[in-house]
Amino acid sequence: MADKENLEKRYKRIYDQLRELVLKTENKIARMATIAAILHHKMAQFFWTGFYILIDGELIIGPYQGPLACQILEKEKGVCWAGVTSKKTIIAPDVHKFPGHVACDSRSNSEIVVPLIDKENQVWGVLDVDSRKFDAFSDIDKDWLEKIVKL
Ligand code: SME
């Protein structure tokens, strides 16, 4: 229980900090880079933290923190594409069991993908976080990361 409370508190602090920081510019790249940096450095279990942007039907790498990632994700394959096509947050507790999982780094074992949805209800990208731990992400991560991407 204490772990859950601590996680909630940490997300709350991060959210409040990001809410101030995003006011500095409306530029999406700047905002995504700021979100990736803060999340990555404040959440110890985040091994890779970043964005993929949907451009001309392809998922192309955006701002991120962590080890080198795939620049383009093969269409309709893996966790990120599942987030795009379902328009829902996807949690993969064990990425090795996820159909078509794209292993950009073999050290990742679990993953959460949150779609970025515009005012017309169209997906324009995803926030993707990988962990070296199995089963690192819960509904607490889902709820807070969904709030954070709305920033
Ligand atoms: N594992 C993702 C690809 C992106 S990397 O994790 C950074 C996927 O299956 O879509």
PDB file of C-alpha atoms and ligand atoms in Angstrom:
ATOM      1  CA  MET A   1       0.000   0.000   0.000  1.00  0.00           C
ATOM      2  CA  ALA A   2       2.800   2.407   0.946  1.00  0.00           C
ATOM      3  CA  ASP A   3       4.375   1.784  -2.467  1.00  0.00           C
ATOM      4  CA  LYS A   4       1.160   2.753  -4.233  1.00  0.00           C
ATOM      5  CA  GLU A   5       0.819   5.904  -2.135  1.00  0.00           C
ATOM      6  CA  ASN A   6       4.412   6.876  -2.854  1.00  0.00           C
ATOM      7  CA  LEU A   7       3.899   6.339  -6.567  1.00  0.00           C
ATOM      8  CA  GLU A   8       0.742   8.498  -6.514  1.00  0.00           C
ATOM      9  CA  LYS A   9       2.628  11.236  -4.647  1.00  0.00           C
ATOM     10  CA  ARG A  10       5.553  11.124  -7.058  1.00  0.00           C
ATOM     11  CA  TYR A  11       3.250  11.388 -10.075  1.00  0.00           C
ATOM     12  CA  LYS A  12       1.367  14.272  -8.445  1.00  0.00           C
ATOM     13  CA  ARG A  13       4.635  16.196  -7.934  1.00  0.00           C
ATOM     14  CA  ILE A  14       5.751  15.463 -11.509  1.00  0.00           C
ATOM     15  CA  TYR A  15       2.360  16.520 -12.873  1.00  0.00           C
ATOM     16  CA  ASP A  16       2.427  19.824 -10.971  1.00  0.00           C
ATOM     17  CA  GLN A  17       5.960  20.535 -12.158  1.00  0.00           C
ATOM     18  CA  LEU A  18       5.105  19.712 -15.780  1.00  0.00           C
ATOM     19  CA  ARG A  19       1.956  21.827 -15.674  1.00  0.00           C
ATOM     20  CA  GLU A  20       4.145  24.865 -14.971  1.00  0.00           C
ATOM     21  CA  LEU A  21       6.863  23.909 -17.443  1.00  0.00           C
ATOM     22  CA  VAL A  22       4.567  23.387 -20.446  1.00  0.00           C
ATOM     23  CA  LEU A  23       3.260  26.948 -20.085  1.00  0.00           C
ATOM     24  CA  LYS A  24       6.589  28.240 -21.391  1.00  0.00           C
ATOM     25  CA  THR A  25       5.817  27.281 -24.990  1.00  0.00           C
ATOM     26  CA  GLU A  26       3.029  25.817 -27.092  1.00  0.00           C
ATOM     27  CA  ASN A  27       5.584  24.016 -29.268  1.00  0.00           C
ATOM     28  CA  LYS A  28       4.798  20.303 -29.169  1.00  0.00           C
ATOM     29  CA  ILE A  29       8.397  19.123 -29.617  1.00  0.00           C
ATOM     30  CA  ALA A  30       9.538  21.286 -26.697  1.00  0.00           C
ATOM     31  CA  ARG A  31       6.710  19.999 -24.532  1.00  0.00           C
ATOM     32  CA  MET A  32       7.352  16.349 -25.448  1.00  0.00           C
ATOM     33  CA  ALA A  33      11.094  16.729 -24.773  1.00  0.00           C
ATOM     34  CA  THR A  34      10.368  18.283 -21.380  1.00  0.00           C
ATOM     35  CA  ILE A  35       7.886  15.545 -20.439  1.00  0.00           C
ATOM     36  CA  ALA A  36      10.312  12.780 -21.496  1.00  0.00           C
ATOM     37  CA  ALA A  37      13.193  14.332 -19.521  1.00  0.00           C
ATOM     38  CA  ILE A  38      11.239  14.842 -16.311  1.00  0.00           C
ATOM     39  CA  LEU A  39       9.560  11.421 -16.354  1.00  0.00           C
ATOM     40  CA  HIS A  40      12.737   9.581 -17.233  1.00  0.00           C
ATOM     41  CA  HIS A  41      14.862  11.155 -14.546  1.00  0.00           C
ATOM     42  CA  LYS A  42      12.276  11.063 -11.775  1.00  0.00           C
ATOM     43  CA  MET A  43      10.953   7.540 -12.264  1.00  0.00           C
ATOM     44  CA  ALA A  44      13.674   5.064 -11.388  1.00  0.00           C
ATOM     45  CA  GLN A  45      12.021   2.107 -13.141  1.00  0.00           C
ATOM     46  CA  PHE A  46      11.722   3.943 -16.506  1.00  0.00           C
ATOM     47  CA  PHE A  47      14.441   2.529 -18.769  1.00  0.00           C
ATOM     48  CA  TRP A  48      13.304   4.198 -21.990  1.00  0.00           C
ATOM     49  CA  THR A  49      10.861   7.128 -22.082  1.00  0.00           C
ATOM     50  CA  GLY A  50       9.739   8.882 -25.218  1.00  0.00           C
ATOM     51  CA  PHE A  51       7.405   9.641 -28.052  1.00  0.00           C
ATOM     52  CA  TYR A  52       6.680   8.228 -31.483  1.00  0.00           C
ATOM     53  CA  ILE A  53       4.871  10.538 -33.902  1.00  0.00           C
ATOM     54  CA  LEU A  54       2.529   9.386 -36.655  1.00  0.00           C
ATOM     55  CA  ILE A  55       3.775  10.964 -39.897  1.00  0.00           C
ATOM     56  CA  ASP A  56       2.393   9.893 -43.292  1.00  0.00           C
ATOM     57  CA  GLY A  57       1.159   6.606 -41.818  1.00  0.00           C
ATOM     58  CA  GLU A  58       4.479   5.775 -40.139  1.00  0.00           C
ATOM     59  CA  LEU A  59       5.497   5.901 -36.481  1.00  0.00           C
ATOM     60  CA  ILE A  60       8.683   7.963 -36.382  1.00  0.00           C
ATOM     61  CA  ILE A  61      10.825   8.561 -33.322  1.00  0.00           C
ATOM     62  CA  GLY A  62      10.236  11.803 -31.421  1.00  0.00           C
ATOM     63  CA  PRO A  63      11.875  13.270 -28.324  1.00  0.00           C
ATOM     64  CA  TYR A  64      13.122  10.576 -25.947  1.00  0.00           C
ATOM     65  CA  GLN A  65      15.484   9.694 -23.124  1.00  0.00           C
ATOM     66  CA  GLY A  66      17.298   6.400 -22.736  1.00  0.00           C
ATOM     67  CA  PRO A  67      19.165   4.034 -25.037  1.00  0.00           C
ATOM     68  CA  LEU A  68      19.056   4.350 -28.815  1.00  0.00           C
ATOM     69  CA  ALA A  69      15.619   3.445 -30.175  1.00  0.00           C
ATOM     70  CA  CYS A  70      14.265   2.267 -33.526  1.00  0.00           C
ATOM     71  CA  GLN A  71      13.684   5.321 -35.732  1.00  0.00           C
ATOM     72  CA  ILE A  72      10.699   3.925 -37.619  1.00  0.00           C
ATOM     73  CA  LEU A  73       8.334   1.223 -36.312  1.00  0.00           C
ATOM     74  CA  GLU A  74       7.137  -1.312 -38.822  1.00  0.00           C
ATOM     75  CA  LYS A  75       3.451  -0.843 -39.533  1.00  0.00           C
ATOM     76  CA  GLU A  76       0.721  -2.541 -37.470  1.00  0.00           C
ATOM     77  CA  LYS A  77       3.266  -4.425 -35.365  1.00  0.00           C
ATOM     78  CA  GLY A  78       4.070  -4.254 -31.665  1.00  0.00           C
ATOM     79  CA  VAL A  79       2.878  -2.335 -28.637  1.00  0.00           C
ATOM     80  CA  CYS A  80       3.096   1.209 -30.039  1.00  0.00           C
ATOM     81  CA  TRP A  81       0.990   0.351 -33.091  1.00  0.00           C
ATOM     82  CA  ALA A  82      -1.519  -1.424 -30.832  1.00  0.00           C
ATOM     83  CA  GLY A  83      -1.903   1.884 -28.961  1.00  0.00           C
ATOM     84  CA  VAL A  84      -2.469   3.734 -32.232  1.00  0.00           C
ATOM     85  CA  THR A  85      -5.028   1.315 -33.695  1.00  0.00           C
ATOM     86  CA  SER A  86      -7.002   0.769 -30.464  1.00  0.00           C
ATOM     87  CA  LYS A  87      -6.775   4.451 -29.353  1.00  0.00           C
ATOM     88  CA  LYS A  88      -6.345   3.020 -25.852  1.00  0.00           C
ATOM     89  CA  THR A  89      -3.503   2.734 -23.375  1.00  0.00           C
ATOM     90  CA  ILE A  90      -1.754  -0.623 -23.677  1.00  0.00           C
ATOM     91  CA  ILE A  91       0.118  -2.258 -20.811  1.00  0.00           C
ATOM     92  CA  ALA A  92       2.402  -5.165 -21.747  1.00  0.00           C
ATOM     93  CA  PRO A  93       3.539  -6.814 -18.465  1.00  0.00           C
ATOM     94  CA  ASP A  94       5.863  -9.106 -20.440  1.00  0.00           C
ATOM     95  CA  VAL A  95       6.784  -7.675 -23.822  1.00  0.00           C
ATOM     96  CA  HIS A  96       8.187 -11.018 -24.987  1.00  0.00           C
ATOM     97  CA  LYS A  97       4.642 -12.385 -24.944  1.00  0.00           C
ATOM     98  CA  PHE A  98       3.149  -9.408 -26.822  1.00  0.00           C
ATOM     99  CA  PRO A  99       2.297 -10.264 -30.446  1.00  0.00           C
ATOM    100  CA  GLY A 100       4.725  -8.573 -32.834  1.00  0.00           C
ATOM    101  CA  HIS A 101       6.587  -6.743 -30.071  1.00  0.00           C
ATOM    102  CA  VAL A 102       9.380  -4.625 -31.540  1.00  0.00           C
ATOM    103  CA  ALA A 103      12.507  -5.092 -29.426  1.00  0.00           C
ATOM    104  CA  CYS A 104      14.502  -1.884 -29.834  1.00  0.00           C
ATOM    105  CA  ASP A 105      16.545  -2.908 -26.792  1.00  0.00           C
ATOM    106  CA  SER A 106      16.596  -6.475 -25.520  1.00  0.00           C
ATOM    107  CA  ARG A 107      16.855  -5.255 -21.915  1.00  0.00           C
ATOM    108  CA  SER A 108      13.230  -4.016 -21.918  1.00  0.00           C
ATOM    109  CA  ASN A 109      10.803  -6.451 -20.301  1.00  0.00           C
ATOM    110  CA  SER A 110       7.575  -4.505 -19.801  1.00  0.00           C
ATOM    111  CA  GLU A 111       6.038  -1.526 -21.508  1.00  0.00           C
ATOM    112  CA  ILE A 112       3.185   1.002 -21.428  1.00  0.00           C
ATOM    113  CA  VAL A 113       1.961   2.926 -24.465  1.00  0.00           C
ATOM    114  CA  VAL A 114      -0.404   5.905 -24.180  1.00  0.00           C
ATOM    115  CA  PRO A 115      -1.919   7.286 -27.404  1.00  0.00           C
ATOM    116  CA  LEU A 116      -1.856  11.039 -28.090  1.00  0.00           C
ATOM    117  CA  ILE A 117      -5.322  12.026 -29.299  1.00  0.00           C
ATOM    118  CA  ASP A 118      -6.210  15.396 -30.833  1.00  0.00           C
ATOM    119  CA  LYS A 119      -9.446  17.398 -30.616  1.00  0.00           C
ATOM    120  CA  GLU A 120     -10.836  15.568 -33.664  1.00  0.00           C
ATOM    121  CA  ASN A 121     -10.306  12.251 -31.846  1.00  0.00           C
ATOM    122  CA  GLN A 122      -7.419  11.331 -34.176  1.00  0.00           C
ATOM    123  CA  VAL A 123      -4.262   9.659 -32.860  1.00  0.00           C
ATOM    124  CA  TRP A 124      -1.147  11.673 -33.772  1.00  0.00           C
ATOM    125  CA  GLY A 125       1.465   9.752 -31.774  1.00  0.00           C
ATOM    126  CA  VAL A 126       2.175   7.784 -28.615  1.00  0.00           C
ATOM    127  CA  LEU A 127       4.041   8.103 -25.348  1.00  0.00           C
ATOM    128  CA  ASP A 128       6.004   4.890 -24.795  1.00  0.00           C
ATOM    129  CA  VAL A 129       7.742   3.847 -21.577  1.00  0.00           C
ATOM    130  CA  ASP A 130       9.822   0.692 -21.218  1.00  0.00           C
ATOM    131  CA  SER A 131      11.119  -0.925 -18.040  1.00  0.00           C
ATOM    132  CA  ARG A 132      13.735  -3.561 -17.394  1.00  0.00           C
ATOM    133  CA  LYS A 133      11.399  -4.998 -14.742  1.00  0.00           C
ATOM    134  CA  PHE A 134       8.595  -7.345 -15.683  1.00  0.00           C
ATOM    135  CA  ASP A 135       5.109  -6.047 -14.821  1.00  0.00           C
ATOM    136  CA  ALA A 136       6.406  -2.571 -13.945  1.00  0.00           C
ATOM    137  CA  PHE A 137       3.236  -0.672 -14.926  1.00  0.00           C
ATOM    138  CA  SER A 138      -0.183  -0.546 -13.268  1.00  0.00           C
ATOM    139  CA  ASP A 139      -3.392   1.454 -13.540  1.00  0.00           C
ATOM    140  CA  ILE A 140      -1.709   4.174 -11.470  1.00  0.00           C
ATOM    141  CA  ASP A 141       0.844   4.674 -14.257  1.00  0.00           C
ATOM    142  CA  LYS A 142      -1.941   4.504 -16.853  1.00  0.00           C
ATOM    143  CA  ASP A 143      -4.072   7.168 -15.125  1.00  0.00           C
ATOM    144  CA  TRP A 144      -1.222   9.601 -14.505  1.00  0.00           C
ATOM    145  CA  LEU A 145       0.477   9.174 -17.880  1.00  0.00           C
ATOM    146  CA  GLU A 146      -2.891   9.735 -19.598  1.00  0.00           C
ATOM    147  CA  LYS A 147      -3.225  12.982 -17.607  1.00  0.00           C
ATOM    148  CA  ILE A 148       0.343  13.994 -18.427  1.00  0.00           C
ATOM    149  CA  VAL A 149      -0.003  13.533 -22.206  1.00  0.00           C
ATOM    150  CA  LYS A 150      -3.021  15.852 -22.162  1.00  0.00           C
ATOM    151  CA  LEU A 151      -0.587  18.602 -21.130  1.00  0.00           C
TER     152      LEU A 151
HETATM  153  N1  SME B   1       8.617  -1.904 -28.106  1.00  0.00           N
HETATM  154  C1  SME B   1       7.926  -0.968 -28.941  1.00  0.00           C
HETATM  155  C2  SME B   1       8.870  -0.277 -29.880  1.00  0.00           C
HETATM  156  C3  SME B   1       9.475   0.961 -29.360  1.00  0.00           C
HETATM  157  S1  SME B   1      10.678   0.753 -28.223  1.00  0.00           S
HETATM  158  O1  SME B   1      10.218   0.037 -27.066  1.00  0.00           O
HETATM  159  C4  SME B   1      11.408   2.184 -27.773  1.00  0.00           C
HETATM  160  C5  SME B   1       6.809  -1.684 -29.710  1.00  0.00           C
HETATM  161  O2  SME B   1       6.675  -2.898 -29.637  1.00  0.00           O
HETATM  162  O3  SME B   1       6.050  -1.004 -30.382  1.00  0.00           O
END
